[in-house]
Amino acid sequence: MRNPKSATSNQSQVEIAAPEPLSDLTRLKAAPSIRLGKWPTPLERSYCNDIPILVKRDDLSGFGRGGVKTRKIEYLMGHVLSNGYDEVITVVANVTNLAHDIVPAFERHGLGSRIFVIDNPLVASDERRRFFSSAGADVRLLGAGRAESVARMLMATLGSRARGQRPFVALPSLGHPSAVAGSASGFLEMVDQVLEMGEWPESVFITAASGTTLAGFLLAENVLREKGFPPIRVLGVQVHEGPVNKWVLGLVRWAEWSFRLSSRLPAERIEILASQLHGGFCRYTSADADLCKRVQSEQRLKIDPFFGGKTWAAMESWLAANRPQRPIVYWHCGYTPDWQAMAEPS
Ligand SMILES: *Cc1c(COP(=O)(O)O)cnc(C)c1O
C-alpha cells in the first residue's frame, strides 16, 4: 500500500512504524465460524413493571429450535472445520435444546456427531424417548451415572480413531473457547444495536445454565471496557445447582488463553443471581408456570420455567429493589417447546 504522506514529502529516510499489536477485540472477532442463523436478531423495546427494558430476541435466531445455541454451534463448527476434525462427540443433560440443533448443523456440513444424553434431571423414560426421537439417530440415551457417560465417550472416541477418523470431543454444553467466542460475538452484536439506538444499557440479564453464554458476554464486555466503553453489568441467573461461577471462570480463562488476549477478566465480575430452583434443574412451581403464561400474553414472548422463566423472575425481583438509570436488557435465549410435558410442577 502507498503511504500518501511519503508520496508528497521529500524526506529521504523512510520511517517504518512497528506493527500495531492485534487488539483483543480483533483477536476475538477473528475466531472462525460458519453461518447458520439470521443475524442480527432483533433488539426490541418493552417494559417490565413499567420500567423500560430491551429484549434481545435470540429466540428468533432462525436455525433449528432458535436460540442462543446457534451462536455457540456456528463457532464450534468453525473450530471443528478449520482444524480438520470430521466428527463431534459430546454429552448433554436430559433437558436440552442443544441436541436438536447440533445434529442437523453437523449433517449439513458432512460431519458426524455422536451425542450421549445423561439421564439427569430424571424424566419418565417414554417422555425422554419421545423428546429425543426428533433429535436424530446419533443421539444415545444413557443412565444417570457420570462414570458410564465418561466410559461411553471414551469408547466412542477410541472407536472413531481406530476407524481412522478425527473426532473432536466437546465438554458438556459445548464448553469450549470457540463457543465462548460465539456468544461474545452476540454481545458485540447487541452493543452495535444499542449504539445505533442511542442507548447504553445498565445491565444484561442472561440465563446461566452451563454458563457458556455468560462467559462469552463477560469476555466481550471486558474487552470493550478495556477499549474505554462504559461498563455494562452482566448478571447471570442460575438455573442449575452447583458452582456455575467456577465453570464460568474456567471457560473465560481458557478462552483468554486460547485467543491470546492480553486482558484478564477480574473474577469478581462474575455475578450470579440465585433463582428458586425448588431442589434442582427443571423443577418449577405452578407460580413459575403462571409467570411464563403471563409473559407470553403480556409480552408475546414464549419462555419456559426451566430457563427463561427463572431469568425473567430474577429480573422482576431485581427491578423491585433497584431503580435503573438506563435500560436493562433481557436476553431471550430460546424456548423448550415440550416443557409442560417434560416435568410436572413441584
Ligand atoms: C442453552 C440455553 C440457555 C443457556 O445456556 P448456557 O448453557 O448457560 O450457555 C438458556 N436458555 C435456553 C432456553 C437454553 O436452551
CSV table of C-alpha atoms and ligand atoms in Angstrom, one decimal:
chain,number,residue,atom,x,y,z
A,1,MET,CA,0.0,0.0,0.0
A,2,ARG,CA,1.2,3.5,-0.8
A,3,ASN,CA,1.6,5.9,2.0
A,4,PRO,CA,0.1,9.2,0.9
A,5,LYS,CA,2.3,11.2,3.3
A,6,SER,CA,5.6,9.8,2.0
A,7,ALA,CA,4.4,10.4,-1.6
A,8,THR,CA,4.3,14.2,-1.0
A,9,SER,CA,7.3,14.5,1.4
A,10,ASN,CA,10.9,14.7,0.2
A,11,GLN,CA,12.3,13.1,3.2
A,12,SER,CA,15.0,10.6,2.2
A,13,GLN,CA,14.5,8.5,5.3
A,14,VAL,CA,11.5,6.2,5.4
A,15,GLU,CA,10.1,5.6,8.8
A,16,ILE,CA,8.7,2.2,9.4
A,17,ALA,CA,6.2,2.0,12.2
A,18,ALA,CA,6.3,-1.1,14.4
A,19,PRO,CA,3.3,-3.3,13.6
A,20,GLU,CA,0.4,-2.5,16.0
A,21,PRO,CA,-0.2,-5.4,18.3
A,22,LEU,CA,-3.6,-7.0,17.5
A,23,SER,CA,-6.2,-5.8,19.8
A,24,ASP,CA,-8.2,-8.2,22.0
A,25,LEU,CA,-11.3,-7.3,20.0
A,26,THR,CA,-9.6,-8.1,16.7
A,27,ARG,CA,-8.4,-11.5,18.1
A,28,LEU,CA,-11.8,-12.3,19.4
A,29,LYS,CA,-13.5,-11.4,16.2
A,30,ALA,CA,-11.1,-13.5,14.1
A,31,ALA,CA,-12.4,-16.7,15.6
A,32,PRO,CA,-13.6,-18.9,12.7
A,33,SER,CA,-17.3,-19.5,12.3
A,34,ILE,CA,-19.9,-20.7,9.8
A,35,ARG,CA,-23.3,-19.2,9.2
A,36,LEU,CA,-26.4,-20.9,10.4
A,37,GLY,CA,-28.6,-18.2,11.9
A,38,LYS,CA,-30.2,-15.0,10.8
A,39,TRP,CA,-28.2,-12.1,12.3
A,40,PRO,CA,-28.7,-9.6,13.9
A,41,THR,CA,-31.6,-10.9,16.0
A,42,PRO,CA,-34.0,-8.0,16.9
A,43,LEU,CA,-33.5,-5.9,19.9
A,44,GLU,CA,-36.9,-4.7,21.0
A,45,ARG,CA,-38.1,-2.1,23.4
A,46,SER,CA,-40.5,-3.2,26.0
A,47,TYR,CA,-41.5,-2.7,29.7
A,48,CYS,CA,-41.2,-4.8,32.7
A,49,ASN,CA,-43.3,-3.4,35.6
A,50,ASP,CA,-43.4,0.0,33.8
A,51,ILE,CA,-39.6,0.1,33.6
A,52,PRO,CA,-38.2,0.3,30.1
A,53,ILE,CA,-36.3,-2.8,29.1
A,54,LEU,CA,-34.8,-4.1,25.9
A,55,VAL,CA,-35.4,-7.7,24.8
A,56,LYS,CA,-32.7,-9.3,22.7
A,57,ARG,CA,-34.6,-11.9,20.6
A,58,ASP,CA,-32.1,-14.7,20.2
A,59,ASP,CA,-35.1,-16.9,20.3
A,60,LEU,CA,-35.5,-15.7,16.7
A,61,SER,CA,-32.0,-16.8,15.6
A,62,GLY,CA,-33.7,-18.7,12.8
A,63,PHE,CA,-31.9,-22.1,13.0
A,64,GLY,CA,-33.4,-25.3,14.4
A,65,ARG,CA,-35.2,-24.5,17.6
A,66,GLY,CA,-33.9,-21.0,17.5
A,67,GLY,CA,-31.9,-19.6,20.4
A,68,VAL,CA,-28.6,-18.5,21.7
A,69,LYS,CA,-27.2,-22.0,21.0
A,70,THR,CA,-27.0,-21.2,17.3
A,71,ARG,CA,-24.2,-18.8,18.1
A,72,LYS,CA,-22.2,-21.4,20.0
A,73,ILE,CA,-22.7,-24.0,17.3
A,74,GLU,CA,-21.6,-21.6,14.5
A,75,TYR,CA,-18.3,-21.0,16.2
A,76,LEU,CA,-17.7,-24.6,17.4
A,77,MET,CA,-18.3,-25.7,13.8
A,78,GLY,CA,-15.8,-23.1,12.6
A,79,HIS,CA,-13.3,-24.5,15.0
A,80,VAL,CA,-14.0,-28.1,14.1
A,81,LEU,CA,-13.8,-27.5,10.3
A,82,SER,CA,-10.7,-25.2,10.4
A,83,ASN,CA,-8.9,-27.8,12.4
A,84,GLY,CA,-9.8,-30.7,10.2
A,85,TYR,CA,-12.0,-32.7,12.6
A,86,ASP,CA,-14.6,-34.9,11.0
A,87,GLU,CA,-16.8,-35.9,13.9
A,88,VAL,CA,-18.0,-34.4,17.2
A,89,ILE,CA,-18.6,-36.5,20.3
A,90,THR,CA,-20.3,-34.8,23.2
A,91,VAL,CA,-22.5,-35.3,26.2
A,92,VAL,CA,-25.6,-33.3,27.2
A,93,ALA,CA,-28.2,-33.4,30.0
A,94,ASN,CA,-31.7,-34.8,29.7
A,95,VAL,CA,-33.4,-31.4,29.2
A,96,THR,CA,-31.5,-29.6,26.5
A,97,ASN,CA,-32.2,-27.7,23.3
A,98,LEU,CA,-28.7,-28.4,22.1
A,99,ALA,CA,-29.1,-32.0,20.8
A,100,HIS,CA,-31.9,-30.9,18.4
A,101,ASP,CA,-29.8,-28.2,16.8
A,102,ILE,CA,-26.3,-29.7,16.7
A,103,VAL,CA,-27.2,-32.9,14.8
A,104,PRO,CA,-28.6,-31.1,11.7
A,105,ALA,CA,-25.8,-28.5,11.8
A,106,PHE,CA,-23.1,-31.1,11.6
A,107,GLU,CA,-25.1,-33.1,9.0
A,108,ARG,CA,-25.3,-30.1,6.8
A,109,HIS,CA,-21.5,-29.9,6.7
A,110,GLY,CA,-20.9,-33.6,6.3
A,111,LEU,CA,-19.7,-34.1,9.8
A,112,GLY,CA,-20.7,-37.0,12.0
A,113,SER,CA,-21.9,-36.3,15.5
A,114,ARG,CA,-22.5,-38.6,18.5
A,115,ILE,CA,-24.4,-37.2,21.4
A,116,PHE,CA,-24.7,-39.0,24.7
A,117,VAL,CA,-27.6,-38.0,26.9
A,118,ILE,CA,-27.2,-38.4,30.7
A,119,ASP,CA,-30.4,-39.3,32.5
A,120,ASN,CA,-30.4,-36.2,34.6
A,121,PRO,CA,-32.6,-34.5,35.6
A,122,LEU,CA,-34.8,-37.6,35.8
A,123,VAL,CA,-37.8,-37.7,33.4
A,124,ALA,CA,-40.1,-40.5,32.6
A,125,SER,CA,-38.4,-42.8,30.1
A,126,ASP,CA,-41.2,-42.7,27.4
A,127,GLU,CA,-41.2,-38.9,27.6
A,128,ARG,CA,-37.5,-38.9,27.3
A,129,ARG,CA,-37.6,-41.2,24.2
A,130,ARG,CA,-40.3,-39.0,22.7
A,131,PHE,CA,-38.3,-35.8,23.4
A,132,PHE,CA,-35.1,-37.1,21.8
A,133,SER,CA,-36.7,-39.1,18.9
A,134,SER,CA,-37.0,-35.9,17.0
A,135,ALA,CA,-33.3,-35.0,17.5
A,136,GLY,CA,-31.9,-37.6,15.1
A,137,ALA,CA,-30.3,-41.1,15.1
A,138,ASP,CA,-27.0,-40.1,16.5
A,139,VAL,CA,-28.3,-39.4,20.0
A,140,ARG,CA,-27.8,-42.2,22.5
A,141,LEU,CA,-29.7,-42.2,25.8
A,142,LEU,CA,-27.6,-43.3,28.8
A,143,GLY,CA,-28.3,-43.9,32.5
A,144,ALA,CA,-27.7,-41.2,35.2
A,145,GLY,CA,-24.1,-42.2,36.1
A,146,ARG,CA,-21.2,-39.9,35.2
A,147,ALA,CA,-18.8,-42.8,35.1
A,148,GLU,CA,-20.9,-44.5,32.4
A,149,SER,CA,-21.0,-41.4,30.3
A,150,VAL,CA,-17.3,-40.9,30.5
A,151,ALA,CA,-16.7,-44.5,29.6
A,152,ARG,CA,-19.0,-44.4,26.7
A,153,MET,CA,-17.5,-41.2,25.3
A,154,LEU,CA,-14.0,-42.7,25.7
A,155,MET,CA,-15.1,-45.8,23.9
A,156,ALA,CA,-16.7,-43.8,21.1
A,157,THR,CA,-13.6,-41.7,20.7
A,158,LEU,CA,-11.2,-44.7,20.6
A,159,GLY,CA,-13.5,-46.5,18.2
A,160,SER,CA,-13.7,-43.5,15.9
A,161,ARG,CA,-9.8,-43.1,16.0
A,162,ALA,CA,-9.5,-46.8,15.2
A,163,ARG,CA,-11.6,-46.2,12.1
A,164,GLY,CA,-9.1,-43.5,11.0
A,165,GLN,CA,-11.4,-40.6,11.9
A,166,ARG,CA,-10.5,-37.4,13.7
A,167,PRO,CA,-13.1,-36.9,16.4
A,168,PHE,CA,-13.5,-33.7,18.4
A,169,VAL,CA,-14.6,-34.3,21.9
A,170,ALA,CA,-16.6,-31.5,23.4
A,171,LEU,CA,-17.3,-30.9,27.1
A,172,PRO,CA,-20.9,-30.8,28.2
A,173,SER,CA,-22.9,-27.9,26.7
A,174,LEU,CA,-20.2,-27.3,24.2
A,175,GLY,CA,-18.0,-25.8,26.9
A,176,HIS,CA,-15.1,-24.7,24.6
A,177,PRO,CA,-13.4,-21.4,23.8
A,178,SER,CA,-14.9,-21.4,20.3
A,179,ALA,CA,-18.4,-21.5,21.8
A,180,VAL,CA,-17.5,-18.7,24.2
A,181,ALA,CA,-16.3,-16.6,21.2
A,182,GLY,CA,-19.7,-17.3,19.6
A,183,SER,CA,-21.6,-15.9,22.5
A,184,ALA,CA,-19.1,-13.0,22.8
A,185,SER,CA,-20.0,-12.1,19.2
A,186,GLY,CA,-23.7,-12.0,20.2
A,187,PHE,CA,-22.8,-9.4,22.9
A,188,LEU,CA,-20.9,-7.3,20.4
A,189,GLU,CA,-23.9,-7.5,18.0
A,190,MET,CA,-26.1,-6.1,20.8
A,191,VAL,CA,-23.6,-3.3,21.5
A,192,ASP,CA,-23.8,-2.3,17.8
A,193,GLN,CA,-27.6,-2.2,18.1
A,194,VAL,CA,-27.7,0.0,21.3
A,195,LEU,CA,-25.2,2.4,19.8
A,196,GLU,CA,-27.4,2.7,16.8
A,197,MET,CA,-30.4,3.3,19.0
A,198,GLY,CA,-28.5,5.9,21.1
A,199,GLU,CA,-28.9,3.8,24.2
A,200,TRP,CA,-26.4,2.4,26.6
A,201,PRO,CA,-27.8,-0.4,28.9
A,202,GLU,CA,-27.0,-0.6,32.5
A,203,SER,CA,-27.2,-4.3,32.8
A,204,VAL,CA,-27.9,-7.5,30.9
A,205,PHE,CA,-29.9,-10.4,32.4
A,206,ILE,CA,-28.8,-13.7,30.9
A,207,THR,CA,-29.7,-17.3,31.9
A,208,ALA,CA,-26.7,-19.3,33.1
A,209,ALA,CA,-27.3,-23.0,32.5
A,210,SER,CA,-23.8,-24.2,31.8
A,211,GLY,CA,-22.7,-20.6,31.8
A,212,THR,CA,-21.0,-20.8,28.4
A,213,THR,CA,-23.1,-17.9,27.1
A,214,LEU,CA,-22.5,-15.9,30.2
A,215,ALA,CA,-18.7,-16.5,29.9
A,216,GLY,CA,-18.8,-15.1,26.3
A,217,PHE,CA,-20.7,-12.0,27.4
A,218,LEU,CA,-18.3,-11.2,30.3
A,219,LEU,CA,-15.3,-11.7,28.0
A,220,ALA,CA,-16.8,-9.3,25.3
A,221,GLU,CA,-17.8,-6.8,27.9
A,222,ASN,CA,-14.4,-6.8,29.5
A,223,VAL,CA,-12.7,-6.3,26.1
A,224,LEU,CA,-14.9,-3.3,25.3
A,225,ARG,CA,-14.3,-1.9,28.8
A,226,GLU,CA,-10.5,-2.1,28.2
A,227,LYS,CA,-11.1,-0.1,25.0
A,228,GLY,CA,-12.8,2.6,27.0
A,229,PHE,CA,-16.5,1.8,26.6
A,230,PRO,CA,-18.6,2.4,29.7
A,231,PRO,CA,-19.3,-0.7,31.8
A,232,ILE,CA,-22.4,-2.9,31.3
A,233,ARG,CA,-23.2,-5.2,34.3
A,234,VAL,CA,-23.7,-8.8,33.1
A,235,LEU,CA,-26.0,-10.7,35.6
A,236,GLY,CA,-26.2,-14.4,35.1
A,237,VAL,CA,-29.2,-16.2,36.5
A,238,GLN,CA,-28.5,-19.7,37.9
A,239,VAL,CA,-30.9,-22.4,36.7
A,240,HIS,CA,-28.8,-25.4,37.7
A,241,GLU,CA,-27.5,-26.5,41.1
A,242,GLY,CA,-23.7,-26.3,41.5
A,243,PRO,CA,-20.9,-23.8,41.3
A,244,VAL,CA,-21.6,-22.2,37.9
A,245,ASN,CA,-19.3,-19.3,38.7
A,246,LYS,CA,-16.3,-21.6,38.8
A,247,TRP,CA,-17.2,-23.2,35.5
A,248,VAL,CA,-17.6,-19.7,34.0
A,249,LEU,CA,-14.3,-18.5,35.3
A,250,GLY,CA,-12.6,-21.7,33.9
A,251,LEU,CA,-14.2,-21.1,30.5
A,252,VAL,CA,-13.2,-17.4,30.5
A,253,ARG,CA,-9.6,-18.2,31.4
A,254,TRP,CA,-9.5,-21.0,28.8
A,255,ALA,CA,-10.8,-18.6,26.1
A,256,GLU,CA,-8.4,-15.7,27.1
A,257,TRP,CA,-5.5,-18.1,26.8
A,258,SER,CA,-6.8,-19.7,23.6
A,259,PHE,CA,-7.3,-16.4,21.8
A,260,ARG,CA,-4.2,-14.9,23.4
A,261,LEU,CA,-6.0,-12.0,24.9
A,262,SER,CA,-4.0,-9.5,26.9
A,263,SER,CA,-6.9,-8.6,29.2
A,264,ARG,CA,-7.9,-10.7,32.2
A,265,LEU,CA,-11.5,-10.6,33.5
A,266,PRO,CA,-11.5,-9.8,37.2
A,267,ALA,CA,-13.1,-12.9,38.8
A,268,GLU,CA,-15.4,-10.8,40.9
A,269,ARG,CA,-17.0,-9.6,37.7
A,270,ILE,CA,-18.8,-12.9,37.6
A,271,GLU,CA,-22.2,-12.1,39.2
A,272,ILE,CA,-24.6,-15.0,39.6
A,273,LEU,CA,-28.1,-14.3,40.8
A,274,ALA,CA,-29.7,-17.3,42.6
A,275,SER,CA,-33.1,-18.3,41.5
A,276,GLN,CA,-35.8,-20.5,43.0
A,277,LEU,CA,-34.5,-24.0,42.0
A,278,HIS,CA,-37.1,-25.9,44.1
A,279,GLY,CA,-34.5,-28.6,44.5
A,280,GLY,CA,-33.0,-29.0,41.1
A,281,PHE,CA,-32.7,-28.2,37.4
A,282,CYS,CA,-36.1,-28.1,35.6
A,283,ARG,CA,-38.1,-28.0,38.8
A,284,TYR,CA,-40.8,-25.4,39.0
A,285,THR,CA,-44.0,-24.5,40.8
A,286,SER,CA,-47.3,-23.6,39.3
A,287,ALA,CA,-46.5,-19.9,40.2
A,288,ASP,CA,-43.4,-20.2,37.8
A,289,ALA,CA,-45.7,-21.7,35.2
A,290,ASP,CA,-48.1,-18.8,35.6
A,291,LEU,CA,-45.3,-16.3,35.2
A,292,CYS,CA,-44.4,-17.9,31.9
A,293,LYS,CA,-48.0,-17.7,30.7
A,294,ARG,CA,-48.3,-14.1,31.9
A,295,VAL,CA,-45.1,-13.1,30.0
A,296,GLN,CA,-46.5,-14.9,26.9
A,297,SER,CA,-49.8,-13.0,27.0
A,298,GLU,CA,-48.4,-9.6,28.0
A,299,GLN,CA,-45.1,-9.5,26.2
A,300,ARG,CA,-45.8,-12.0,23.4
A,301,LEU,CA,-42.6,-13.9,24.4
A,302,LYS,CA,-42.5,-17.6,24.8
A,303,ILE,CA,-40.4,-18.6,27.8
A,304,ASP,CA,-40.2,-21.8,29.7
A,305,PRO,CA,-39.8,-22.2,33.5
A,306,PHE,CA,-36.6,-24.2,33.2
A,307,PHE,CA,-34.5,-21.4,31.7
A,308,GLY,CA,-36.0,-18.1,30.6
A,309,GLY,CA,-38.8,-18.0,33.2
A,310,LYS,CA,-36.3,-18.2,36.0
A,311,THR,CA,-34.3,-15.3,34.4
A,312,TRP,CA,-37.5,-13.2,34.0
A,313,ALA,CA,-38.5,-13.8,37.6
A,314,ALA,CA,-35.0,-12.8,38.8
A,315,MET,CA,-35.2,-9.6,36.7
A,316,GLU,CA,-38.6,-8.7,38.1
A,317,SER,CA,-37.4,-9.1,41.7
A,318,TRP,CA,-34.2,-7.2,40.9
A,319,LEU,CA,-36.3,-4.4,39.4
A,320,ALA,CA,-38.5,-4.3,42.5
A,321,ALA,CA,-35.4,-3.5,44.6
A,322,ASN,CA,-33.4,-1.4,42.1
A,323,ARG,CA,-34.2,1.7,40.0
A,324,PRO,CA,-32.1,1.5,36.9
A,325,GLN,CA,-31.0,4.8,35.4
A,326,ARG,CA,-30.6,3.3,31.9
A,327,PRO,CA,-32.4,0.4,30.2
A,328,ILE,CA,-31.7,-3.1,31.1
A,329,VAL,CA,-31.6,-6.0,28.6
A,330,TYR,CA,-33.4,-9.3,29.0
A,331,TRP,CA,-31.6,-11.8,26.8
A,332,HIS,CA,-34.2,-14.2,25.3
A,333,CYS,CA,-32.1,-17.4,24.9
A,334,GLY,CA,-34.7,-19.6,23.4
A,335,TYR,CA,-37.6,-21.9,24.4
A,336,THR,CA,-38.1,-25.5,25.3
A,337,PRO,CA,-41.3,-26.4,23.4
A,338,ASP,CA,-42.2,-29.5,25.4
A,339,TRP,CA,-41.8,-28.1,28.9
A,340,GLN,CA,-45.3,-28.9,30.0
A,341,ALA,CA,-45.0,-32.5,29.0
A,342,MET,CA,-41.4,-32.9,30.4
A,343,ALA,CA,-42.0,-32.1,34.1
A,344,GLU,CA,-44.9,-31.5,36.4
A,345,PRO,CA,-44.9,-28.5,38.7
A,346,SER,CA,-43.5,-29.5,42.1
B,1,LIG,C1,-29.0,-23.4,26.5
B,1,LIG,C2,-29.9,-22.5,27.0
B,1,LIG,C3,-29.6,-21.4,27.8
B,1,LIG,C4,-28.2,-21.1,28.4
B,1,LIG,O1,-27.1,-21.8,28.0
B,1,LIG,P1,-25.7,-21.9,28.7
B,1,LIG,O2,-25.5,-23.4,28.8
B,1,LIG,O3,-25.7,-21.2,30.0
B,1,LIG,O4,-24.8,-21.3,27.7
B,1,LIG,C5,-30.6,-20.6,28.2
B,1,LIG,N1,-31.9,-20.7,27.8
B,1,LIG,C6,-32.3,-21.7,27.0
B,1,LIG,C7,-33.7,-21.8,26.6
B,1,LIG,C8,-31.3,-22.6,26.5
B,1,LIG,O5,-31.7,-23.6,25.7
